[in-house]
Amino acid sequence: MCGIIGCFSREGCYEKLMEGLARLEYRGYDSAGVALLSEGGIAVRKRRGGVNALAGPPLAGQTGIGHTRWATHGRPSDANAHPHAAGKFALVHNGIVENHAALRRELEGQGAVFASETDSEVVVQLIARLYRGDFFAAVSAACARLQGSFALAVLCADRPGEIVCARRKSPLVAAAGGGALFVCSDVPALAGLAEYVCPAADGEFVRIAGGRVFFCDGEGKEIAKVFSRLPEGSRAETGGGTFMEREIAAVPRALADTLAGLRGLDFAPCARALRAAKRVFAVACGTAYHAALAFKDAAEREADVTVLCHTSSAFRDRAPRIGQGDLVVAVSQSGETADTLEAARLAKSGGAYLLSVTNAPHSSLAALADFGIAMRAGAEVAVAATKSYNCQLLCLYALAAQLAFFRHARFPAWYRSLGALVPAAREAFSAFPAVQALAARLAGAKGMYFIGRGQDAVTAAEGALKVREIAYRFAESCPAGELKHGTLALVEEGFPVLALATERALAQKCENALAEVKARGGYAVLFSQYEEVLSASCADAAIRLPAVPEPLMPAVAVIPLQELACSLCLLSGYDPDRPRNLAKSVTVE
Ligand code: AGP
């Protein structure tokens, strides 16, 4: 949610700033802006719309900041776009200032005149009020008065070559390379721009000054840090089509890379936690939550351990009594999702062992965790998660297998077949012409249901989420066994119900549910790897899935559903990479 970037380059920073900003767009795309500091002072260009809306002659200056917005306080407009300016300062902000109303009243009482409806403008007005000639001191003093979350970058007209940044909860990294220094919301946006990167910890400040980038505390005392090489795989997928199409096409490669990483991963450091955990929790949001549900299913079956699976927000709301001896598995593609981070902090503060599964090795979640499993999906730009979901499943299957091993000295039978997911994912693409034809058939539908039993209930939930998110259709999932307990009432002539049947033992029951749909005039679609299930089915359309050991099928079965949502979206003329109202990383509550 919102991306911020700052850059210092002696050759002028405009081009680099714009390039980074374009890469940050997936964090928010309802408005964008830059501010550059030159001898003439601070020049601001900001507009409603995407980064393209900023087109115009390059702005001069070696030092600059930029922002892509996902509106929280104040609708998308030119005035509400960042950077916000006051006195000698310009500021970009990601996060939410919770005490903005009280601060605004206080500042207005002192004569401040606000130009926007945002919580962020309060911060720059506060800095301008507190400034007594010491740029850093003014920013630090302002931060001390803020409640909520922020990553911010500030320019001061008196201090050419300087940017002061602060972090509380919202992500911030410092980076260097290509003759330039950077601060940024995340690492993927810096791919191709910077070579070395170092994340800021919570409460730290980052400064660019005197031709170097460094960290310090609120008093300005420097904190020693080690920069590491920008991780490989930080680059976005290239090729034709939308990012979502490319990212679906990259699933086999992403699985192969993730598998290679898993093969080199030593689970010994977390063996004790896996072996002795009294309770196992899994926390995540959205698609990652579906992966966590699949983990629950796999771990409970294979390791004979109860997994308590919560959405991160529900985990926070109820704050279950976490203690030593509990294992909390936090799953997040970005590693920056605010709710998941807070759930992870809760777990840590309670004394639990925190294990993370992320696609971002420099993320806040990875830094917080006692042990991390890295997906190697590569940068995922489209807001809808695709390849990262397949890789999350792979990592979590590996974790379930390790749990089984450490608790019962045996790996599940399918453990040796994880590699089969790679060719199977490739083979899943051969169903795409049929899936695209199905999308054309469903294009006129206002809504649809996805059903499944056992592990297929989770795949159904993920398929429905994808359709809601990018094709803007009402789409829900329902365990197939629950259909006749209420949801069947929605089925009328032509209403689409899409069923997954990848567990042979449950396939007949799922088939029965579809028959009930057909009997009410519904349009029934079946997905299965079993020829006999498909041929015996009464479905109007059948999509054959590639076969892997049954417990691994969710990682394959979801691929045609990802494609279905993408096709529906494109057929409807929507942009799958930037669905309305959403952003990739939900870094605010
Ligand atoms: C998935 O398509 C969504 N964009 C969303 O549900 C996402 O999975 C969720 O916000 C969690 O993100 P994370 O994995 O980065 O924590």
Coordinates of C-alpha atoms and ligand atoms in Angstrom, one line a residue:
M1 CA 0.0 0.0 0.0
C2 CA 1.8 3.1 -1.3
G3 CA 5.3 2.9 -2.4
I4 CA 8.0 5.4 -1.5
I5 CA 11.4 6.0 -3.1
G6 CA 14.2 8.4 -2.6
C7 CA 17.3 8.8 -4.7
F8 CA 20.6 10.7 -4.7
S9 CA 22.6 10.7 -7.9
R10 CA 25.2 13.3 -8.9
E11 CA 24.2 12.9 -12.6
G12 CA 20.6 13.8 -11.7
C13 CA 18.1 11.5 -10.1
Y14 CA 14.9 12.1 -12.2
E15 CA 15.3 9.1 -14.5
K16 CA 16.1 6.6 -11.7
L17 CA 13.3 7.9 -9.6
M18 CA 10.8 7.5 -12.4
E19 CA 12.1 4.0 -13.1
G20 CA 11.9 2.9 -9.5
L21 CA 8.5 4.5 -9.2
A22 CA 7.1 2.6 -12.2
R23 CA 8.3 -0.6 -10.5
L24 CA 6.7 0.4 -7.2
E25 CA 3.3 0.9 -8.9
Y26 CA 1.9 -2.4 -7.8
R27 CA 1.9 -1.0 -4.3
G28 CA -0.7 1.6 -5.3
Y29 CA -1.7 3.2 -8.5
D30 CA -4.4 5.8 -7.9
S31 CA -1.9 8.8 -7.9
A32 CA 1.8 9.4 -8.1
G33 CA 4.3 12.2 -7.6
V34 CA 7.9 13.3 -7.3
A35 CA 9.8 16.1 -5.7
L36 CA 13.3 17.1 -6.8
L37 CA 15.6 19.4 -4.9
S38 CA 17.9 21.6 -7.0
E39 CA 19.5 25.0 -6.5
G40 CA 16.2 26.6 -7.4
G41 CA 14.5 24.8 -4.4
I42 CA 12.1 21.9 -4.3
A43 CA 10.0 21.2 -7.5
V44 CA 6.9 19.0 -7.0
R45 CA 5.0 17.2 -9.8
K46 CA 2.1 15.0 -8.6
R47 CA -1.1 13.8 -10.3
R48 CA -4.1 11.6 -9.9
G49 CA -3.5 8.4 -12.0
G50 CA -0.6 6.1 -12.5
V51 CA 3.1 7.0 -13.0
N52 CA 2.4 7.7 -16.7
A53 CA 0.3 10.6 -15.6
L54 CA 3.5 12.3 -14.4
A55 CA 4.9 12.5 -18.0
G56 CA 6.5 15.8 -18.7
P57 CA 10.0 17.4 -19.1
P58 CA 12.5 15.9 -16.7
L59 CA 12.9 17.8 -13.4
A60 CA 16.4 18.9 -12.5
G61 CA 18.1 17.8 -9.3
Q62 CA 20.4 15.3 -7.7
T63 CA 18.1 14.6 -4.8
G64 CA 14.5 13.5 -5.1
I65 CA 11.7 11.5 -3.6
G66 CA 8.7 9.8 -5.2
H67 CA 5.4 8.1 -4.3
T68 CA 2.7 5.8 -5.7
R69 CA -0.5 6.0 -3.7
W70 CA -3.2 3.6 -2.6
A71 CA -5.6 6.0 -0.9
T72 CA -6.4 5.6 2.8
H73 CA -7.3 9.1 3.9
G74 CA -8.7 11.3 1.2
R75 CA -9.9 10.2 -2.2
P76 CA -7.5 9.9 -5.2
S77 CA -6.9 13.5 -6.4
D78 CA -4.0 15.8 -7.5
A79 CA -4.2 17.5 -4.1
N80 CA -4.1 14.3 -2.1
A81 CA -1.2 12.8 -4.1
H82 CA 2.2 12.9 -2.5
P83 CA 4.7 14.5 -2.1
H84 CA 3.2 16.9 0.3
A85 CA 5.0 20.2 1.0
A86 CA 5.2 22.7 3.8
G87 CA 7.7 25.4 4.4
K88 CA 11.1 24.2 3.2
F89 CA 10.1 20.5 3.2
A90 CA 8.5 17.9 0.9
L91 CA 7.5 14.4 2.2
V92 CA 6.3 11.1 0.9
H93 CA 4.7 8.7 3.4
N94 CA 3.5 5.1 3.5
G95 CA 1.4 4.0 6.4
I96 CA -1.3 5.5 8.5
V97 CA -0.9 8.3 11.1
E98 CA -3.5 7.4 13.6
N99 CA -3.4 10.6 15.6
H100 CA -3.6 12.8 12.4
A101 CA -6.9 14.5 13.4
A102 CA -5.6 15.7 16.7
L103 CA -2.3 16.9 15.2
R104 CA -4.1 18.6 12.4
R105 CA -6.3 20.5 14.9
E106 CA -3.2 21.5 16.8
L107 CA -1.3 22.7 13.8
E108 CA -4.3 24.6 12.3
G109 CA -4.6 26.3 15.7
Q110 CA -1.0 27.5 15.1
G111 CA -1.9 28.8 11.7
A112 CA -1.0 25.9 9.4
V113 CA -3.0 25.8 6.2
F114 CA -3.6 22.3 4.8
A115 CA -3.7 21.6 1.1
S116 CA -5.0 18.0 1.3
E117 CA -7.3 15.7 3.2
T118 CA -4.5 13.2 3.9
D119 CA -3.1 12.0 7.2
S120 CA 0.4 12.4 5.6
E121 CA 0.4 16.1 5.2
V122 CA 0.2 16.4 9.0
V123 CA 3.7 15.0 9.2
V124 CA 5.3 17.5 6.8
Q125 CA 3.4 20.4 8.5
L126 CA 4.7 19.2 11.9
I127 CA 8.3 19.0 10.6
A128 CA 8.0 22.5 9.2
R129 CA 6.8 23.7 12.7
L130 CA 9.5 21.9 14.6
Y131 CA 12.4 23.0 12.3
R132 CA 15.0 25.2 14.0
G133 CA 17.8 24.7 11.4
D134 CA 18.5 21.0 12.1
F135 CA 16.8 18.9 9.4
F136 CA 17.3 15.5 11.1
A137 CA 16.3 16.8 14.5
A138 CA 13.0 18.2 13.1
V139 CA 12.1 14.9 11.4
S140 CA 13.0 12.9 14.5
A141 CA 11.0 15.1 16.8
A142 CA 8.0 14.9 14.5
C143 CA 8.2 11.1 14.4
A144 CA 8.2 11.0 18.2
R145 CA 4.7 12.7 18.1
L146 CA 3.2 10.2 15.6
Q147 CA 1.0 7.3 16.4
G148 CA 0.5 4.6 13.8
S149 CA 2.7 3.3 11.1
F150 CA 5.0 5.0 8.7
A151 CA 7.9 4.8 6.3
L152 CA 8.7 8.3 5.2
A153 CA 11.3 10.2 3.1
V154 CA 11.8 13.9 3.5
L155 CA 13.6 16.6 1.5
C156 CA 14.7 20.0 3.0
A157 CA 15.4 23.0 0.7
D158 CA 18.2 24.0 3.0
R159 CA 20.0 20.6 2.7
P160 CA 20.9 19.7 -0.9
G161 CA 22.0 16.1 -1.3
E162 CA 20.1 15.0 1.8
I163 CA 17.1 12.8 2.4
V164 CA 16.0 11.9 5.9
C165 CA 13.8 8.8 6.2
A166 CA 12.2 7.0 9.2
R167 CA 10.5 3.7 9.7
R168 CA 7.9 2.5 12.1
K169 CA 6.2 -0.7 11.0
S170 CA 6.0 0.2 7.3
P171 CA 8.8 -1.3 5.3
L172 CA 11.9 0.6 4.2
V173 CA 15.2 -0.4 2.7
A174 CA 18.4 1.5 1.9
A175 CA 20.3 0.6 -1.3
A176 CA 23.3 1.6 -3.4
G177 CA 24.5 1.0 -6.9
G178 CA 25.0 2.4 -10.4
G179 CA 26.5 5.6 -8.9
A180 CA 23.3 6.3 -6.9
L181 CA 22.0 5.9 -3.4
F182 CA 18.4 4.9 -2.7
V183 CA 15.8 4.4 0.0
C184 CA 12.7 2.5 -1.0
S185 CA 9.6 0.6 0.2
D186 CA 10.8 -2.7 -1.2
V187 CA 13.6 -4.6 -2.8
P188 CA 12.0 -5.7 -6.1
A189 CA 11.5 -2.1 -7.2
L190 CA 15.3 -1.6 -7.0
A191 CA 16.2 -4.5 -9.4
G192 CA 18.4 -3.1 -12.1
L193 CA 18.9 0.2 -10.3
A194 CA 20.8 -0.9 -7.2
E195 CA 23.3 -3.6 -6.4
Y196 CA 23.4 -3.6 -2.6
V197 CA 20.6 -3.4 -0.2
C198 CA 20.0 -3.3 3.6
P199 CA 16.6 -3.2 5.3
A200 CA 15.9 -0.7 8.1
A201 CA 14.7 -2.2 11.3
D202 CA 11.6 -0.9 13.1
G203 CA 12.3 2.5 14.7
E204 CA 15.4 3.2 12.7
F205 CA 16.2 6.3 10.6
V206 CA 18.0 6.2 7.2
R207 CA 19.9 9.2 6.0
I208 CA 21.4 10.1 2.6
A209 CA 23.9 12.8 3.2
G210 CA 27.5 13.6 2.3
G211 CA 27.3 11.1 -0.6
R212 CA 26.6 8.1 1.5
V213 CA 23.6 6.3 2.9
F214 CA 23.6 5.2 6.5
F215 CA 21.3 4.3 9.5
C216 CA 20.9 6.0 12.8
D217 CA 18.7 6.1 15.9
G218 CA 16.4 8.9 16.9
E219 CA 19.3 10.8 18.4
G220 CA 21.2 10.7 15.2
K221 CA 23.7 8.1 16.5
E222 CA 24.9 6.0 13.6
I223 CA 24.0 2.3 13.6
A224 CA 26.5 0.0 11.8
K225 CA 24.9 -2.2 9.1
V226 CA 26.0 -4.6 6.5
F227 CA 24.6 -4.3 3.0
S228 CA 24.1 -7.5 1.0
R229 CA 23.8 -8.1 -2.7
L230 CA 20.4 -7.5 -4.2
P231 CA 18.9 -11.0 -4.3
E232 CA 18.7 -12.8 -7.6
G233 CA 15.2 -13.2 -8.8
S234 CA 14.2 -9.7 -7.8
R235 CA 13.4 -8.9 -11.4
A236 CA 9.9 -9.0 -12.7
E237 CA 9.0 -11.6 -15.4
T238 CA 9.7 -10.3 -18.9
G239 CA 7.9 -11.2 -22.1
G240 CA 4.6 -10.5 -23.7
G241 CA 1.2 -10.0 -22.2
T242 CA 0.3 -8.8 -18.8
F243 CA 2.3 -9.5 -15.7
M244 CA -0.3 -11.9 -14.5
E245 CA -0.1 -13.9 -17.7
R246 CA 3.7 -14.0 -17.5
E247 CA 3.6 -15.0 -13.8
I248 CA 1.3 -17.9 -14.6
A249 CA 3.6 -18.9 -17.4
A250 CA 6.5 -18.8 -14.9
V251 CA 4.9 -21.2 -12.4
P252 CA 7.1 -24.2 -13.6
R253 CA 10.3 -22.2 -13.4
A254 CA 9.3 -20.7 -10.0
L255 CA 8.5 -24.2 -8.6
A256 CA 11.8 -25.6 -10.0
D257 CA 13.8 -22.7 -8.3
T258 CA 11.9 -23.1 -5.1
L259 CA 12.5 -26.8 -5.1
A260 CA 16.3 -26.2 -5.6
G261 CA 16.3 -23.9 -2.6
L262 CA 14.4 -26.4 -0.5
R263 CA 16.9 -29.1 -1.4
G264 CA 19.7 -27.0 0.0
L265 CA 17.8 -26.0 3.1
D266 CA 18.9 -27.5 6.4
F267 CA 15.9 -27.8 8.8
A268 CA 18.2 -28.8 11.7
P269 CA 18.1 -25.4 13.3
C270 CA 14.3 -25.6 13.7
A271 CA 14.3 -29.4 14.5
R272 CA 13.6 -28.9 18.1
A273 CA 10.7 -26.5 17.5
L274 CA 9.2 -28.9 14.9
R275 CA 9.7 -32.0 17.1
A276 CA 8.5 -30.5 20.4
A277 CA 5.8 -27.9 19.5
K278 CA 2.9 -28.2 21.8
R279 CA 0.7 -26.3 19.4
V280 CA 1.2 -25.4 15.8
F281 CA -0.4 -22.2 14.4
A282 CA -0.5 -21.0 10.8
V283 CA -1.3 -17.3 10.1
A284 CA -1.6 -15.5 6.8
C285 CA -3.9 -13.3 4.7
G286 CA -5.7 -13.8 1.4
T287 CA -4.1 -16.3 -1.0
A288 CA -1.4 -17.0 1.6
Y289 CA -4.1 -17.9 4.0
H290 CA -5.4 -20.5 1.5
A291 CA -1.8 -21.9 1.4
A292 CA -1.8 -22.0 5.2
L293 CA -5.1 -24.0 5.1
A294 CA -3.5 -26.5 2.7
F295 CA -0.6 -26.7 5.1
K296 CA -3.0 -27.5 7.9
D297 CA -4.5 -30.3 5.9
A298 CA -1.2 -31.8 4.9
A299 CA 0.4 -31.5 8.4
E300 CA -2.6 -32.9 10.2
R301 CA -2.7 -35.9 7.8
E302 CA 1.0 -36.6 7.7
A303 CA 2.5 -35.4 11.0
D304 CA -0.5 -36.2 13.1
V305 CA -0.4 -32.7 14.7
T306 CA -3.2 -30.2 15.1
V307 CA -2.7 -27.0 13.2
L308 CA -4.7 -24.0 14.3
C309 CA -5.0 -21.9 11.2
H310 CA -6.1 -18.2 11.5
T311 CA -6.3 -15.3 9.2
S312 CA -3.7 -12.9 10.6
S313 CA -6.3 -10.3 11.4
A314 CA -8.4 -12.8 13.4
F315 CA -5.3 -14.0 15.2
R316 CA -4.6 -10.5 16.2
D317 CA -8.2 -9.8 17.2
R318 CA -8.4 -12.8 19.5
A319 CA -4.7 -12.9 20.5
P320 CA -4.7 -16.5 21.5
R321 CA -2.5 -17.2 24.5
I322 CA 0.8 -18.0 22.8
G323 CA 3.7 -19.2 24.8
Q324 CA 6.9 -21.0 24.8
G325 CA 6.7 -24.3 23.0
D326 CA 4.2 -23.0 20.4
L327 CA 5.2 -22.9 16.8
V328 CA 3.8 -20.2 14.6
V329 CA 4.1 -20.5 10.9
A330 CA 3.6 -17.1 9.1
V331 CA 3.1 -17.2 5.4
S332 CA 3.4 -14.1 3.2
Q333 CA 4.5 -13.5 -0.3
S334 CA 5.7 -10.0 0.4
G335 CA 6.7 -10.5 4.0
E336 CA 5.3 -7.0 4.6
T337 CA 1.6 -7.6 5.1
A338 CA 0.7 -5.5 8.2
D339 CA -1.7 -8.0 9.7
T340 CA 0.7 -10.9 9.3
L341 CA 3.6 -8.9 10.6
E342 CA 1.6 -8.0 13.7
A343 CA 0.5 -11.6 14.2
A344 CA 4.1 -12.6 14.0
R345 CA 5.2 -9.9 16.5
L346 CA 2.4 -11.2 18.8
A347 CA 3.7 -14.7 18.5
K348 CA 7.3 -13.6 19.1
S349 CA 6.4 -11.5 22.1
G350 CA 4.5 -14.5 23.6
G351 CA 7.7 -16.6 23.3
A352 CA 6.6 -18.8 20.4
Y353 CA 9.0 -20.0 17.8
L354 CA 8.3 -18.1 14.6
L355 CA 8.8 -19.8 11.2
S356 CA 8.3 -17.7 8.1
V357 CA 7.5 -18.7 4.5
T358 CA 8.1 -15.6 2.3
N359 CA 9.2 -14.7 -1.2
A360 CA 11.2 -11.7 0.1
P361 CA 14.4 -12.5 1.9
H362 CA 14.9 -8.9 3.0
S363 CA 11.4 -8.5 4.3
S364 CA 10.3 -7.5 7.8
L365 CA 8.8 -10.9 8.3
A366 CA 12.0 -12.7 7.3
A367 CA 13.9 -10.5 9.7
L368 CA 11.6 -11.3 12.6
A369 CA 11.5 -15.1 12.1
D370 CA 13.6 -17.6 14.0
F371 CA 13.7 -19.7 10.9
G372 CA 12.8 -18.9 7.3
I373 CA 11.7 -20.9 4.3
A374 CA 12.3 -19.0 1.2
M375 CA 10.1 -19.3 -1.9
R376 CA 12.0 -18.5 -5.0
A377 CA 9.1 -17.5 -7.1
G378 CA 10.9 -14.3 -8.3
A379 CA 9.3 -10.9 -8.2
E380 CA 5.5 -11.0 -8.4
V381 CA 4.1 -7.8 -9.8
A382 CA 0.5 -8.6 -10.6
V383 CA -1.7 -7.8 -7.6
A384 CA -3.3 -11.3 -7.9
A385 CA -0.9 -13.8 -6.4
T386 CA -0.3 -16.8 -8.8
K387 CA 3.2 -18.3 -9.0
S388 CA 3.8 -17.4 -5.3
Y389 CA 0.8 -19.5 -4.3
N390 CA 2.2 -22.6 -6.1
C391 CA 5.5 -22.0 -4.4
Q392 CA 4.0 -21.4 -1.0
L393 CA 2.2 -24.8 -1.3
L394 CA 5.5 -26.4 -2.3
C395 CA 7.3 -24.9 0.7
L396 CA 4.5 -25.9 3.1
Y397 CA 4.4 -29.4 1.8
A398 CA 8.1 -29.6 2.5
L399 CA 7.4 -28.2 6.0
A400 CA 4.6 -30.7 6.6
A401 CA 7.0 -33.5 5.5
Q402 CA 9.7 -32.2 7.9
L403 CA 7.1 -32.1 10.8
A404 CA 6.2 -35.7 10.0
F405 CA 9.9 -36.7 10.0
F406 CA 10.9 -34.9 13.2
R407 CA 7.8 -36.1 15.1
H408 CA 7.4 -39.6 13.7
A409 CA 10.8 -40.4 12.0
R410 CA 9.2 -40.9 8.6
F411 CA 8.7 -38.8 5.5
P412 CA 5.3 -39.0 3.7
A413 CA 5.3 -41.2 0.6
W414 CA 4.9 -38.2 -1.7
Y415 CA 7.9 -36.4 -0.3
R416 CA 10.2 -37.8 -3.0
S417 CA 7.7 -36.7 -5.7
L418 CA 7.8 -33.0 -5.0
G419 CA 9.9 -32.6 -8.2
A420 CA 6.9 -34.0 -10.2
L421 CA 5.2 -30.7 -9.6
V422 CA 7.4 -29.0 -12.2
P423 CA 6.5 -31.0 -15.3
A424 CA 2.9 -31.3 -14.1
A425 CA 2.7 -27.5 -13.9
R426 CA 3.9 -27.3 -17.4
E427 CA 1.4 -29.9 -18.5
A428 CA -1.4 -28.0 -16.9
F429 CA -0.9 -25.3 -19.6
S430 CA -2.2 -27.8 -22.2
A431 CA -5.7 -27.3 -20.6
F432 CA -5.5 -23.6 -21.3
P433 CA -7.4 -23.6 -24.6
A434 CA -10.3 -25.4 -22.9
V435 CA -10.1 -23.0 -19.9
Q436 CA -10.2 -20.0 -22.2
A437 CA -13.2 -21.5 -24.0
L438 CA -14.8 -21.9 -20.6
A439 CA -14.0 -18.3 -19.7
A440 CA -15.8 -17.2 -22.9
R441 CA -18.8 -19.4 -21.9
L442 CA -18.8 -17.8 -18.4
A443 CA -18.2 -14.2 -19.5
G444 CA -21.8 -13.3 -19.2
A445 CA -22.2 -14.8 -15.8
K446 CA -22.7 -12.3 -12.9
G447 CA -21.5 -14.9 -10.4
M448 CA -20.3 -18.4 -9.9
Y449 CA -19.6 -21.0 -7.2
F450 CA -16.5 -23.1 -6.7
I451 CA -16.9 -26.4 -4.8
G452 CA -14.7 -29.2 -3.6
R453 CA -14.2 -31.7 -0.8
G454 CA -11.2 -32.3 1.3
Q455 CA -8.1 -30.6 0.0
D456 CA -10.2 -29.3 -3.0
A457 CA -12.2 -27.0 -0.7
V458 CA -9.1 -24.9 -0.4
T459 CA -8.4 -24.8 -4.1
A460 CA -12.0 -23.8 -4.7
A461 CA -11.6 -20.9 -2.2
E462 CA -8.5 -19.7 -4.0
G463 CA -10.2 -20.0 -7.5
A464 CA -13.1 -17.9 -6.2
L465 CA -10.8 -15.3 -4.7
K466 CA -9.0 -14.9 -8.0
V467 CA -12.3 -14.4 -9.9
R468 CA -13.5 -11.8 -7.4
E469 CA -10.3 -10.0 -7.3
I470 CA -9.6 -9.4 -11.0
A471 CA -12.8 -10.4 -12.9
Y472 CA -15.1 -8.5 -10.5
R473 CA -17.7 -11.3 -10.5
F474 CA -19.4 -12.5 -7.4
A475 CA -17.5 -15.7 -6.8
E476 CA -17.6 -17.8 -3.7
S477 CA -16.5 -21.2 -2.6
C478 CA -18.4 -23.8 -0.7
P479 CA -17.3 -27.2 0.6
A480 CA -19.2 -29.6 -1.8
G481 CA -20.8 -31.3 1.2
E482 CA -22.3 -28.1 2.4
L483 CA -24.0 -27.1 -0.9
K484 CA -27.4 -28.5 -0.1
H485 CA -27.3 -27.0 3.4
G486 CA -28.2 -23.6 1.9
T487 CA -26.1 -22.5 -1.0
L488 CA -27.9 -24.7 -3.5
A489 CA -30.8 -22.1 -3.2
L490 CA -28.7 -19.8 -5.4
V491 CA -28.5 -22.2 -8.3
E492 CA -30.9 -21.4 -11.1
E493 CA -30.9 -22.0 -14.8
G494 CA -27.4 -21.4 -16.2
F495 CA -25.7 -20.6 -12.8
P496 CA -22.1 -21.8 -13.0
V497 CA -20.8 -24.2 -10.4
L498 CA -17.2 -25.3 -10.8
A499 CA -16.2 -28.5 -9.0
L500 CA -12.7 -29.8 -8.2
A501 CA -12.3 -33.6 -7.6
T502 CA -8.7 -34.5 -7.1
E503 CA -9.2 -37.0 -4.3
R504 CA -10.4 -40.3 -5.7
A505 CA -12.0 -41.3 -2.4
L506 CA -14.2 -38.2 -2.4
A507 CA -14.8 -37.8 -6.2
Q508 CA -18.1 -39.7 -6.2
K509 CA -19.5 -37.4 -3.5
C510 CA -18.4 -34.4 -5.4
E511 CA -20.0 -35.8 -8.5
N512 CA -23.2 -36.2 -6.6
A513 CA -23.1 -32.5 -5.7
L514 CA -22.7 -31.6 -9.3
A515 CA -25.6 -33.8 -10.3
E516 CA -27.7 -31.8 -7.8
V517 CA -26.6 -28.6 -9.5
K518 CA -27.4 -30.0 -12.9
A519 CA -30.9 -31.1 -11.7
R520 CA -31.6 -27.4 -10.9
G521 CA -30.4 -26.2 -14.3
G522 CA -27.0 -25.1 -13.2
Y523 CA -24.0 -25.1 -15.5
A524 CA -21.7 -27.7 -14.1
V525 CA -17.9 -27.8 -14.7
L526 CA -15.6 -30.5 -13.3
F527 CA -11.8 -30.4 -12.9
S528 CA -10.0 -33.8 -12.2
Q529 CA -6.9 -35.7 -13.0
Y530 CA -8.9 -39.0 -13.2
E531 CA -10.2 -39.9 -16.6
E532 CA -12.9 -42.2 -15.2
V533 CA -14.2 -39.4 -13.0
L534 CA -14.3 -36.9 -15.9
S535 CA -16.0 -39.4 -18.3
A536 CA -18.6 -40.6 -15.8
S537 CA -19.5 -37.1 -14.9
C538 CA -22.7 -35.4 -15.8
A539 CA -20.8 -32.1 -16.1
D540 CA -21.4 -29.7 -19.0
A541 CA -17.7 -29.1 -19.3
A542 CA -14.7 -31.1 -18.0
I543 CA -11.1 -30.0 -17.6
R544 CA -8.4 -32.7 -17.3
L545 CA -5.7 -32.0 -14.8
P546 CA -2.2 -33.5 -14.9
A547 CA -1.6 -36.1 -12.3
V548 CA 0.9 -35.9 -9.3
P549 CA 0.5 -37.8 -6.0
E550 CA -2.9 -36.8 -4.7
P551 CA -1.8 -34.8 -1.7
L552 CA 0.2 -32.5 -4.0
M553 CA -2.7 -31.9 -6.4
P554 CA -3.7 -28.5 -5.0
A555 CA -0.4 -27.0 -6.4
V556 CA -1.4 -28.2 -9.9
A557 CA -5.2 -27.9 -9.8
V558 CA -5.1 -24.2 -9.0
I559 CA -3.3 -23.4 -12.3
P560 CA -6.3 -23.7 -14.6
L561 CA -8.3 -21.6 -12.1
Q562 CA -5.6 -18.9 -12.2
E563 CA -5.9 -18.9 -16.0
L564 CA -9.7 -18.9 -15.8
A565 CA -9.7 -15.8 -13.7
C566 CA -7.1 -14.1 -15.9
S567 CA -9.0 -14.9 -19.1
L568 CA -12.3 -13.7 -17.6
C569 CA -10.7 -10.5 -16.6
L570 CA -9.1 -9.9 -20.0
L571 CA -12.3 -10.8 -21.8
S572 CA -14.1 -8.2 -19.7
G573 CA -11.6 -5.6 -20.7
Y574 CA -10.1 -5.2 -17.2
D575 CA -6.4 -5.0 -16.2
P576 CA -5.4 -8.1 -14.3
D577 CA -2.3 -6.5 -13.0
R578 CA -4.0 -3.6 -11.3
P579 CA -7.5 -4.5 -10.1
R580 CA -9.6 -1.6 -8.8
N581 CA -9.4 -0.7 -5.1
L582 CA -6.5 -3.1 -4.4
A583 CA -2.8 -3.1 -4.0
K584 CA -0.2 -5.8 -3.9
S585 CA 1.2 -5.3 -0.5
V586 CA -1.3 -4.6 2.2
T587 CA 1.0 -2.7 4.6
V588 CA -1.7 -1.0 6.5
E589 CA -4.3 -2.6 8.7
Ligands
AGP1 C1 -4.0 -12.5 -3.7 O1 -4.3 -12.6 -5.0 C2 -4.2 -11.2 -3.1 N1 -3.6 -10.2 -3.8 C3 -4.0 -11.1 -1.6 O2 -5.0 -11.9 -1.0 C4 -2.7 -11.5 -0.9 O3 -2.5 -12.9 -1.1 C5 -2.7 -11.1 0.6 O4 -2.8 -9.7 0.6 C6 -1.5 -11.5 1.3 O5 -0.3 -11.0 0.8 P1 1.1 -11.5 1.3 O6 1.2 -12.9 0.8 O7 2.1 -10.6 0.6 O8 1.1 -11.5 2.8

